Coordinates of C-alpha atoms in Angstrom, one line a residue:
M25 CA 22.8 206.2 -17.0
P26 CA 20.1 207.2 -14.5
C27 CA 19.7 205.7 -11.1
C28 CA 17.4 206.7 -8.3
G29 CA 18.6 205.3 -5.0
C30 CA 21.2 206.4 -2.5
W31 CA 23.7 203.6 -3.0
W32 CA 23.4 203.5 -6.8
N33 CA 23.4 207.2 -7.5
G34 CA 24.3 208.9 -4.2
R35 CA 20.7 209.8 -3.2
Q36 CA 20.4 209.3 0.6
R37 CA 17.1 207.8 1.6
H38 CA 18.3 206.1 4.7
R39 CA 19.9 207.6 7.8
P40 CA 23.4 207.5 9.3
P41 CA 26.0 206.0 9.2
Y42 CA 25.9 207.7 5.8
P43 CA 24.6 211.3 6.6
E44 CA 23.3 213.7 4.1
T45 CA 25.8 216.1 2.5
A46 CA 25.1 219.7 3.6
G47 CA 23.5 221.8 0.9
N48 CA 22.9 218.9 -1.4
P49 CA 19.9 216.8 -0.4
R50 CA 20.6 214.3 -3.2
N51 CA 24.2 213.9 -2.2
K52 CA 25.4 213.8 -5.9
C53 CA 28.9 214.6 -6.9
A54 CA 29.7 216.7 -9.9
L55 CA 30.4 214.6 -13.0
Q56 CA 33.3 215.4 -15.3
P57 CA 32.6 216.8 -18.7
G58 CA 31.8 213.9 -21.1
H59 CA 30.3 211.7 -18.4
S60 CA 26.6 212.5 -18.6
L61 CA 23.8 210.0 -19.0
M62 CA 23.8 210.3 -22.8
D63 CA 27.6 209.9 -22.9
W64 CA 27.2 206.6 -21.1
I65 CA 24.6 205.4 -23.5
R66 CA 26.9 206.4 -26.4
L67 CA 29.7 204.5 -24.9
G68 CA 27.6 201.4 -24.5
N69 CA 26.5 201.6 -28.1
S70 CA 30.1 202.3 -29.4
G71 CA 31.0 198.7 -29.6
K72 CA 33.7 199.0 -26.9
D73 CA 33.9 195.9 -24.7
L74 CA 32.6 197.0 -21.3
T75 CA 32.7 193.5 -19.9
G76 CA 36.4 193.1 -19.9
V77 CA 36.0 189.4 -21.0
G78 CA 35.6 189.8 -24.7
G79 CA 31.8 190.0 -24.8
R80 CA 31.4 186.3 -23.9
I81 CA 29.0 185.5 -21.1
R82 CA 30.6 183.0 -18.6
P83 CA 30.0 181.9 -15.0
V84 CA 31.9 183.7 -12.3
T85 CA 32.9 182.1 -8.9
H86 CA 32.8 184.0 -5.6
T87 CA 36.6 183.8 -5.5
E88 CA 37.0 185.4 -8.9
L89 CA 34.5 188.1 -8.1
A90 CA 36.3 189.0 -4.9
A91 CA 39.6 189.5 -6.8
H92 CA 38.0 192.4 -8.8
N93 CA 37.7 195.0 -6.1
T94 CA 39.7 198.1 -7.2
Q95 CA 38.6 201.2 -9.1
K96 CA 40.8 200.0 -12.1
D97 CA 39.1 196.6 -12.0
A98 CA 35.7 196.5 -10.3
W99 CA 33.0 193.8 -10.5
L100 CA 29.9 193.4 -8.4
A101 CA 27.0 191.0 -8.4
I102 CA 23.3 191.7 -8.1
R103 CA 20.7 188.9 -7.9
G104 CA 23.1 186.4 -9.3
R105 CA 24.4 188.5 -12.2
V106 CA 28.0 189.8 -12.2
Y107 CA 28.7 193.1 -13.8
N108 CA 32.0 194.9 -14.6
I109 CA 31.4 198.4 -13.4
T110 CA 34.9 199.7 -14.0
H111 CA 33.9 201.9 -17.0
Y112 CA 30.7 203.0 -15.3
L113 CA 32.4 204.4 -12.1
P114 CA 33.2 207.9 -13.5
Y115 CA 29.6 208.1 -14.9
H116 CA 28.0 207.3 -11.5
P117 CA 26.2 210.4 -10.1
G118 CA 26.9 209.4 -6.5
G119 CA 30.6 209.2 -7.2
P120 CA 32.9 206.1 -7.6
E121 CA 33.4 205.7 -3.8
E122 CA 29.7 205.1 -3.2
L123 CA 29.5 202.4 -5.9
M124 CA 32.8 200.8 -4.8
R125 CA 31.1 199.8 -1.5
G126 CA 29.7 196.8 -3.5
A127 CA 32.8 196.0 -5.5
G128 CA 34.2 192.4 -5.3
M129 CA 31.1 191.1 -3.6
D130 CA 27.4 190.1 -3.9
A131 CA 25.8 193.6 -3.5
T132 CA 22.2 192.4 -3.7
Q133 CA 21.3 193.2 -0.1
L134 CA 23.0 196.6 -0.3
F135 CA 21.1 197.3 -3.5
D136 CA 17.8 196.1 -2.2
K137 CA 17.9 198.3 0.9
V138 CA 17.7 201.3 -1.4
H139 CA 15.7 200.6 -4.5
P140 CA 14.8 197.0 -5.5
W141 CA 12.6 198.3 -8.3
V142 CA 15.5 199.8 -10.4
N143 CA 16.0 198.0 -13.7
Y144 CA 19.8 197.6 -13.2
D145 CA 19.9 194.8 -15.8
S146 CA 19.0 197.2 -18.6
L147 CA 21.3 199.9 -17.3
L148 CA 24.3 197.6 -17.1
A149 CA 23.4 195.3 -20.0
K150 CA 26.6 196.0 -21.8
C151 CA 28.7 195.3 -18.6
L152 CA 27.3 191.8 -17.9
V153 CA 30.1 189.3 -17.3
G154 CA 27.9 186.3 -16.5
P155 CA 26.1 184.4 -13.8
L156 CA 27.5 184.2 -10.2
R157 CA 28.1 180.5 -9.6
Y158 CA 26.7 179.1 -6.4
D159 CA 28.9 176.1 -5.9
L160 CA 28.9 173.8 -2.9
P161 CA 32.3 173.9 -1.0
D162 CA 34.8 171.2 -2.0
A163 CA 36.3 168.7 0.5
E164 CA 39.3 170.9 1.2
E165 CA 37.1 173.8 2.1
L166 CA 34.8 171.7 4.3
F167 CA 37.5 170.3 6.5
D168 CA 39.6 173.4 6.7
T169 CA 39.7 173.9 10.5
S170 CA 41.3 177.3 10.2
S171 CA 38.0 178.7 8.9
P172 CA 36.1 180.6 11.6
S173 CA 32.7 179.5 10.2
S174 CA 30.9 176.5 11.6
K175 CA 30.6 173.3 9.7
S176 CA 26.9 173.7 9.5
D177 CA 27.3 177.0 7.7
R178 CA 29.8 175.5 5.2
L179 CA 27.5 172.5 4.6
R180 CA 24.4 174.6 4.0
E181 CA 23.1 174.2 0.4
P182 CA 22.0 177.2 -1.6
S183 CA 18.5 178.5 -0.8
K184 CA 15.6 177.9 -3.1
A185 CA 16.0 181.5 -4.3
Q186 CA 19.7 181.0 -5.0
E187 CA 18.9 177.8 -6.9
L188 CA 16.3 179.6 -8.9
V189 CA 18.8 182.4 -9.7
R190 CA 21.4 179.8 -10.7
K191 CA 19.1 178.0 -13.1
S192 CA 17.9 181.3 -14.6
M193 CA 21.5 182.5 -15.0
E194 CA 22.5 179.2 -16.8
N195 CA 19.8 180.1 -19.2
L196 CA 21.2 183.6 -19.5
A197 CA 24.6 182.2 -20.3
N198 CA 23.0 180.3 -23.2
C199 CA 21.4 183.6 -24.4
I200 CA 17.9 182.4 -23.3
T201 CA 16.4 185.5 -21.8
P202 CA 12.7 186.3 -21.6
V203 CA 11.3 189.5 -23.2
R204 CA 11.7 192.3 -20.7
K205 CA 8.5 193.7 -19.4
K206 CA 7.9 197.4 -19.5
I207 CA 7.8 199.1 -16.1
S208 CA 4.3 200.5 -15.2
N209 CA 2.9 202.1 -12.1
K210 CA 1.0 199.0 -11.2
S211 CA 3.9 196.6 -11.5
E212 CA 5.0 194.6 -8.5
E213 CA 8.4 196.2 -8.5
N214 CA 7.0 199.7 -8.2
A215 CA 4.5 198.6 -5.5
K216 CA 7.4 197.8 -3.2
G217 CA 9.0 201.3 -3.4
S218 CA 8.9 204.7 -5.0
P219 CA 8.0 204.9 -8.7
P220 CA 10.8 205.3 -11.2
S221 CA 11.7 208.8 -12.2
K222 CA 10.7 210.2 -15.6
I223 CA 14.3 209.9 -16.9
M224 CA 14.4 206.3 -15.7
Q225 CA 11.2 205.4 -17.6
S226 CA 12.5 207.2 -20.7
L227 CA 15.8 205.3 -20.6
I228 CA 14.1 201.9 -20.0
Q229 CA 11.9 202.5 -23.0
S230 CA 14.8 203.8 -25.1
S231 CA 15.2 202.2 -28.5
D232 CA 18.9 201.6 -27.7
L233 CA 18.2 199.1 -24.9
P234 CA 17.7 195.4 -25.6
V235 CA 14.0 194.5 -25.6
S236 CA 14.0 190.9 -26.6
I237 CA 16.6 188.1 -27.2
S238 CA 16.4 184.9 -29.1
R239 CA 15.7 181.6 -27.3
R240 CA 17.5 179.5 -29.9
A241 CA 21.1 179.5 -29.0
A242 CA 22.5 176.0 -28.3
A243 CA 23.6 175.2 -24.7
S244 CA 26.8 173.5 -25.8
P245 CA 29.9 175.6 -26.5
V246 CA 31.3 176.0 -30.0
K247 CA 33.8 173.3 -30.9
K248 CA 36.9 174.3 -32.7
A249 CA 36.8 173.2 -36.3
D250 CA 39.5 170.8 -37.4
K251 CA 41.4 171.8 -40.6
N252 CA 41.8 168.1 -41.5
T253 CA 38.0 167.3 -41.5
E254 CA 36.0 167.4 -44.7
T255 CA 33.3 169.6 -43.1
P256 CA 33.4 172.2 -40.4
T257 CA 31.4 172.2 -37.2
P258 CA 27.9 173.6 -37.4
M259 CA 27.6 177.4 -37.1
R260 CA 25.7 178.8 -34.1
Y261 CA 23.9 182.1 -34.2
D262 CA 21.6 184.2 -32.1
W263 CA 19.8 187.5 -32.4
I264 CA 18.7 190.4 -30.2
Q265 CA 16.5 193.4 -31.1
T266 CA 15.5 196.9 -30.0
S267 CA 12.6 198.8 -31.6
T268 CA 15.1 200.3 -34.2
K269 CA 17.8 197.7 -34.6
L270 CA 18.3 194.0 -35.2
T271 CA 21.6 192.4 -34.1
I272 CA 22.7 188.9 -35.4
S273 CA 25.4 187.2 -33.4
V274 CA 27.5 184.4 -35.0
Y275 CA 29.6 182.3 -32.7
T276 CA 32.8 180.9 -34.2
G277 CA 34.6 179.8 -31.1
P278 CA 37.3 181.3 -28.8
L279 CA 40.3 182.7 -30.7
A280 CA 38.9 181.5 -34.0
N281 CA 39.9 184.8 -35.6
P282 CA 37.1 185.0 -38.1
G283 CA 36.7 187.0 -41.3
G284 CA 33.5 187.8 -42.9
C285 CA 31.1 190.2 -44.7
A286 CA 27.5 191.2 -44.6
R287 CA 25.2 192.8 -47.1
I288 CA 21.5 193.4 -47.9
T289 CA 20.5 192.0 -51.3
D290 CA 16.9 191.9 -52.6
G291 CA 15.5 192.3 -49.1
F292 CA 17.6 189.5 -47.7
L293 CA 20.3 189.9 -45.1
L294 CA 23.3 187.8 -46.1
I295 CA 26.1 187.1 -43.7
E296 CA 29.2 185.2 -44.6
V297 CA 31.8 184.0 -42.0
A298 CA 35.2 182.5 -42.8
T299 CA 37.1 180.4 -40.3
N300 CA 39.8 177.7 -40.7
G301 CA 39.5 177.8 -44.5
W302 CA 35.8 177.3 -44.6
L303 CA 33.1 179.8 -45.7
R304 CA 29.6 179.5 -44.1
T305 CA 26.6 181.6 -44.9
L306 CA 23.5 182.8 -43.1
K307 CA 20.6 184.1 -45.2
I308 CA 17.8 185.9 -43.3
T309 CA 14.5 186.9 -44.7
P310 CA 13.6 189.6 -42.1
E311 CA 10.2 190.0 -40.6
A312 CA 10.2 193.6 -42.0
T313 CA 12.5 195.7 -44.1
L314 CA 16.1 196.4 -43.0
Q315 CA 18.3 199.2 -44.3
E316 CA 21.9 200.0 -44.8
P317 CA 24.5 200.9 -43.7
L318 CA 25.3 197.7 -41.8
Q319 CA 27.7 197.5 -38.9
L320 CA 30.0 194.6 -38.5
R321 CA 32.3 193.9 -35.5
V322 CA 34.1 191.0 -33.8
F323 CA 35.0 190.1 -30.3
A324 CA 38.4 188.6 -30.8
E325 CA 38.7 186.6 -27.6
S326 CA 35.3 184.9 -27.8
G327 CA 35.1 184.7 -31.6
K328 CA 31.7 186.3 -31.7
V329 CA 30.8 188.2 -34.8
E330 CA 28.0 190.8 -34.7
V331 CA 26.0 192.2 -37.6
I332 CA 23.9 195.2 -36.7
A333 CA 21.1 196.4 -39.1
R334 CA 18.7 199.2 -38.7
K335 CA 14.9 198.7 -39.2
V336 CA 13.2 200.9 -41.7
E337 CA 10.2 201.2 -39.3
S338 CA 10.5 201.2 -35.6
S339 CA 8.7 198.2 -34.1
L340 CA 9.2 195.0 -32.2
W341 CA 9.3 191.8 -34.2
K342 CA 8.1 188.4 -33.1
G343 CA 11.3 186.9 -34.5
C344 CA 14.3 187.8 -36.6
G345 CA 12.7 186.2 -39.7
E346 CA 13.3 183.1 -41.7
V347 CA 16.9 181.8 -41.5
V348 CA 18.6 179.5 -43.9
L349 CA 22.1 178.1 -43.2
G350 CA 24.1 177.6 -46.4
V351 CA 26.2 174.6 -47.1
P352 CA 29.8 175.2 -46.0
K353 CA 32.3 175.7 -48.8
K354 CA 36.0 175.4 -48.9
I355 CA 37.7 178.8 -49.6
S356 CA 39.7 178.5 -52.8
S357 CA 40.9 182.1 -53.4
P358 CA 40.6 185.6 -51.9
R359 CA 37.8 187.9 -53.0
T360 CA 38.0 191.2 -55.0
M361 CA 35.9 194.1 -54.0
E362 CA 35.3 197.7 -55.0
C363 CA 35.7 200.2 -52.1
R364 CA 34.9 203.9 -51.8
I365 CA 37.1 206.3 -49.9
M366 CA 35.0 207.8 -47.0
R367 CA 37.6 209.7 -45.0
V368 CA 41.2 210.9 -45.5
D369 CA 43.2 211.7 -42.4
R370 CA 46.8 212.8 -41.9
V371 CA 48.8 210.5 -39.5
S372 CA 52.3 212.0 -40.0
H373 CA 54.2 214.2 -42.4
D374 CA 54.3 211.5 -45.1
T375 CA 51.5 209.0 -44.0
T376 CA 47.8 209.1 -44.7
L377 CA 45.0 207.1 -43.2
L378 CA 42.4 206.1 -45.7
S379 CA 39.0 205.0 -44.4
L380 CA 37.3 202.8 -47.1
T381 CA 33.9 201.0 -47.2
P382 CA 33.2 198.2 -49.7
K383 CA 30.3 199.0 -52.0
A384 CA 28.7 195.6 -51.3
G385 CA 28.7 195.9 -47.5
P386 CA 31.1 195.8 -44.6
V387 CA 34.0 193.4 -44.5
L388 CA 35.8 191.9 -41.5
V389 CA 39.5 191.2 -41.9
P390 CA 40.9 188.7 -39.4
L391 CA 43.4 190.1 -36.8
G392 CA 46.9 190.1 -38.2
H393 CA 45.8 189.6 -41.8
H394 CA 46.1 192.1 -44.7
V395 CA 44.5 193.2 -47.9
R396 CA 45.9 194.2 -51.3
I397 CA 45.2 197.3 -53.3
H398 CA 45.2 196.9 -57.1
E399 CA 45.7 199.9 -59.4
Q400 CA 46.2 200.0 -63.2
M401 CA 49.0 202.2 -64.4
E402 CA 50.3 202.4 -68.0
G403 CA 48.8 199.0 -69.0
S404 CA 50.2 197.1 -66.0
E405 CA 48.7 196.3 -62.6
L406 CA 50.4 197.5 -59.4
V407 CA 49.7 195.7 -56.2
R408 CA 50.5 196.7 -52.6
S409 CA 49.7 195.1 -49.2
Y410 CA 48.2 196.9 -46.2
T411 CA 47.0 195.7 -42.8
P412 CA 43.9 197.5 -41.5
V413 CA 44.6 199.3 -38.3
G414 CA 41.1 199.0 -36.7
E415 CA 39.2 201.7 -34.8
G416 CA 40.6 204.3 -32.6
W417 CA 43.9 204.8 -34.4
G418 CA 44.2 208.4 -35.5
A419 CA 40.7 208.9 -37.1
T420 CA 37.3 209.8 -35.9
D421 CA 35.3 206.6 -35.9
D422 CA 32.2 208.0 -37.7
V423 CA 32.4 205.6 -40.6
L424 CA 30.7 202.4 -39.6
S425 CA 32.9 199.2 -40.1
A426 CA 35.4 201.0 -42.3
L427 CA 38.7 199.5 -43.4
R428 CA 41.4 201.9 -42.3
L429 CA 44.7 201.7 -44.2
A430 CA 47.9 203.7 -43.3
V431 CA 49.6 204.6 -46.6
K432 CA 53.1 206.0 -46.4
K433 CA 54.1 208.1 -49.4
Y434 CA 57.5 207.4 -51.0
D435 CA 58.4 210.1 -53.5
S436 CA 60.2 207.6 -55.7
G437 CA 57.5 204.9 -55.3
A438 CA 55.3 203.7 -58.2
M439 CA 52.0 203.4 -56.3
S440 CA 52.2 205.2 -52.9
P441 CA 52.0 208.7 -54.5
L442 CA 48.9 207.7 -56.3
L443 CA 47.2 206.3 -53.1
A444 CA 48.3 209.3 -51.1
S445 CA 46.5 211.6 -53.5
L446 CA 43.1 209.8 -53.3
K447 CA 40.2 211.9 -52.2
I448 CA 36.8 211.2 -50.7
S449 CA 34.4 209.3 -53.0
D450 CA 37.3 207.9 -55.1
V451 CA 37.0 204.1 -55.7
V452 CA 39.8 201.6 -55.4
T453 CA 40.0 197.8 -55.9
L454 CA 40.9 195.6 -52.9
S455 CA 41.4 191.9 -52.6
G456 CA 41.8 189.6 -49.6
P457 CA 42.2 188.8 -46.9
Y458 CA 45.6 187.3 -46.9
G459 CA 47.8 186.0 -44.1
N460 CA 48.6 183.0 -42.0
F461 CA 48.6 184.4 -38.5
E462 CA 46.7 182.2 -36.0
L463 CA 45.3 183.9 -33.0
S464 CA 44.9 180.5 -31.2
K465 CA 48.7 180.5 -30.8
L466 CA 48.2 183.2 -28.2
K467 CA 45.9 181.0 -26.0
T468 CA 48.4 180.7 -23.1
V469 CA 50.5 183.8 -23.8
K470 CA 50.9 186.3 -21.0
V471 CA 53.9 188.3 -22.3
M472 CA 54.1 189.7 -25.8
Y473 CA 57.0 191.1 -27.7
L474 CA 56.2 193.3 -30.7
I475 CA 59.1 194.4 -33.0
A476 CA 58.1 196.8 -35.8
A477 CA 59.8 199.1 -38.2
G478 CA 58.0 202.0 -40.0
T479 CA 54.6 201.0 -41.3
G480 CA 55.2 197.5 -40.0
I481 CA 53.5 198.9 -36.9
T482 CA 50.0 198.3 -38.4
P483 CA 49.5 194.6 -37.6
M484 CA 50.8 195.3 -34.1
L485 CA 48.1 197.8 -33.3
G486 CA 45.3 195.2 -33.2
L487 CA 47.5 192.9 -31.1
V488 CA 48.2 195.6 -28.6
K489 CA 44.5 196.2 -28.0
F490 CA 43.7 192.4 -28.0
M491 CA 46.3 191.5 -25.5
L492 CA 45.5 194.3 -23.1
A493 CA 41.8 193.6 -23.2
R494 CA 41.8 189.8 -22.9
S495 CA 40.9 188.2 -19.6
N496 CA 41.8 184.5 -19.8
P497 CA 44.6 184.4 -19.2
R498 CA 45.2 188.0 -18.2
C499 CA 48.1 189.6 -20.1
E500 CA 51.1 190.5 -17.9
R501 CA 53.1 192.7 -20.3
V502 CA 53.2 193.9 -23.9
H503 CA 56.5 195.3 -25.0
L504 CA 56.7 197.2 -28.3
L505 CA 60.0 198.0 -29.9
F506 CA 59.4 200.5 -32.6
F507 CA 62.2 201.4 -35.1
N508 CA 62.1 204.5 -37.2
K509 CA 64.5 206.9 -38.9
T510 CA 63.5 210.2 -37.2
E511 CA 61.2 211.3 -34.4
Q512 CA 58.6 212.7 -36.9
D513 CA 58.4 209.2 -38.5
I514 CA 56.9 207.6 -35.4
L515 CA 53.3 206.7 -36.4
F516 CA 50.5 206.9 -33.9
N517 CA 52.9 208.0 -31.2
D518 CA 50.5 210.1 -29.2
I519 CA 47.9 207.2 -29.0
L520 CA 50.6 204.6 -28.1
E521 CA 51.9 206.9 -25.3
D522 CA 48.3 207.4 -24.0
I523 CA 47.8 203.7 -23.8
A524 CA 51.1 203.3 -21.9
K525 CA 50.0 205.9 -19.4
E526 CA 46.6 204.3 -18.8
D527 CA 48.0 200.7 -18.6
D528 CA 51.3 200.0 -17.0
R529 CA 51.5 196.6 -18.6
F530 CA 52.2 198.2 -22.0
V531 CA 55.7 199.5 -22.6
V532 CA 56.8 201.3 -25.8
T533 CA 60.5 201.7 -26.7
N534 CA 61.3 203.9 -29.7
I535 CA 64.6 203.4 -31.5
L536 CA 65.8 205.9 -34.1
S537 CA 68.5 205.3 -36.7
N538 CA 68.8 209.0 -37.6
A539 CA 68.0 210.8 -34.4
G540 CA 68.2 214.6 -34.0
P541 CA 70.2 216.3 -31.3
S542 CA 67.2 216.6 -28.9
W543 CA 66.5 212.9 -28.9
I544 CA 67.3 211.2 -25.6
G545 CA 66.0 207.7 -26.3
H546 CA 67.6 204.7 -27.9
T547 CA 69.4 205.0 -31.2
G548 CA 70.8 202.6 -33.8
R549 CA 69.5 199.5 -35.5
I550 CA 68.3 196.2 -34.2
S551 CA 71.1 194.1 -32.7
K552 CA 71.8 191.5 -30.1
E553 CA 73.2 194.2 -27.7
L554 CA 70.1 196.4 -28.2
L555 CA 67.8 193.5 -27.3
K556 CA 69.8 192.6 -24.2
N557 CA 69.7 196.3 -23.0
I558 CA 66.0 196.6 -23.4
F559 CA 64.6 193.2 -22.5
D560 CA 65.0 191.4 -19.2
K561 CA 67.8 188.9 -19.0
D562 CA 66.7 185.4 -20.1
S563 CA 63.1 186.7 -20.7
M564 CA 63.2 185.5 -24.3
K565 CA 64.3 182.0 -23.7
C566 CA 61.8 179.2 -24.4
Y567 CA 61.2 176.5 -21.8
T568 CA 58.8 173.5 -21.7
K569 CA 55.7 175.6 -21.3
C570 CA 56.2 179.1 -22.8
T571 CA 53.9 181.9 -21.9
H572 CA 55.5 184.5 -24.2
Y573 CA 55.3 185.2 -27.9
A574 CA 57.0 187.6 -30.4
C575 CA 55.7 189.2 -33.6
I576 CA 57.9 191.0 -36.1
C577 CA 57.0 193.3 -39.0
G578 CA 59.0 195.6 -41.2
P579 CA 61.2 195.5 -44.4
N580 CA 62.3 192.0 -45.4
E581 CA 65.9 192.5 -44.2
F582 CA 64.8 193.9 -40.9
T583 CA 62.4 191.0 -40.4
H584 CA 64.9 188.3 -41.2
T585 CA 67.5 189.9 -39.0
S586 CA 65.1 190.1 -36.1
L587 CA 64.1 186.5 -36.4
D588 CA 67.7 185.4 -36.3
L589 CA 68.5 187.5 -33.3
L590 CA 65.5 186.2 -31.3
K591 CA 66.4 182.6 -32.1
Q592 CA 69.9 183.3 -30.9
E593 CA 68.5 184.5 -27.6
G594 CA 66.6 181.2 -27.2
M595 CA 63.2 181.7 -28.7
K596 CA 61.8 178.8 -30.7
D597 CA 59.9 178.9 -34.0
N598 CA 56.6 178.1 -32.3
C599 CA 56.9 181.3 -30.2
L600 CA 57.6 183.5 -33.2
H601 CA 55.6 185.0 -36.1
A602 CA 56.8 187.2 -38.9
F603 CA 54.2 189.3 -40.8
M604 CA 55.2 189.1 -44.5
G605 CA 53.3 190.9 -47.3

């Protein structure tokens, strides 16, 4: 990400108290490998949530902004917009310390002293949290005599400029953003300062940066559908484009845990979204031709589903095309689809990770739900259940919107040897999704207990990432108890350990039933004594308002034993979920 001013990129245009660094007139620090401008652009386009709030734009108060002032959690505001700069800090050419001068505060004046013409909004587009709320002080604040500020200062209303920013940012929160103007040498912005560098101009005109956004999103939030109603709430959607891509966003509501699929058929872009037992469709006749492959992703906390399609010809459209909303239909049965094997990766000595893509287009499986693989053998059908593990778990994410299934081979099994022998381009039949896990039950959860055995780890992987990434409420702890026979049976061990090192809220405890002589961790099987030794005393007891939750997955006997033990320790049914295939 390029920047051209002293505060934003370390370039010193002003004088002390920040003197020039000897021998380096631009005062830039050396970036670590993998933290170049292009690396930042790739990170922004990777689908990773850089906002830290699930990709949902929301207002931010000054109090909340001030709380995010550390290098592990840094927000700043410029001209009424709040950005999460945590991920950008190591990419900043001027070094994290220079950028941290504005963390936890409104950094507009600091920014404007250096380079008011810089198009920061495009540079940090993927980091936008939302508008900075300019609220009048409440009565308690007005009459707080301990405050050193005068009453006149506290009674002062926002300026006209602040009020204009507030109104414009309310529009931004509703995805109503004017088309961005291209920077030219004659623009007012450039007339106030030095012209942008060549690299800045090239980035601003990059096809990967948003150029225009729809004005059609409704102002009211999505209402949660009621399972008992005969029809679901209307579906909201929006769109954004670059010169090479069109992105359609469908809003299903916070913690709605949607499923869905997308495909291009006869020139149409067809999007199907499933929530609360209802299937709703969006049929788009694009302004020009779109091409596959499509990319499908979800922001679990906000419930936003994104479909990204590439344009055949690079150009800017006046609109996304003609849109027709289908009549909602009640889902009666799971779907069956043909899928092609795109990658085969080794996870452990007996477990393979298969990356599959449906022939008809990408499919989104709700968090905590599973699919079934169907195979014919000697005149009979064999069926096995697998939970997709999501991106970033043991495979290179070079297959867009793939379903990644961890298949453990049992030598005496009827189906697992067949699946473990599959090769790239082979075709398998899948059905689904199946499951009854409700993400909304985690609405107030701050502490999560995950108890898994063997391949029962797969539904837990998505929950680990979801809980650590969510912002409202912020997760306090995720404790994973992982039971296996031997040390080499521990799946995704390196990745889990890396997450635990990066985030001290995540704790992994491995328990082996057949440990080797070098093992120094816990041993045995799940028991009341083991739970008491690992978990805090009374931490599992349920009270009037519980903020904890436990999920269990493994062989049937293991799952039922775990449920009984947790109930004996005081956990209630509404704080427990068992994943059953």
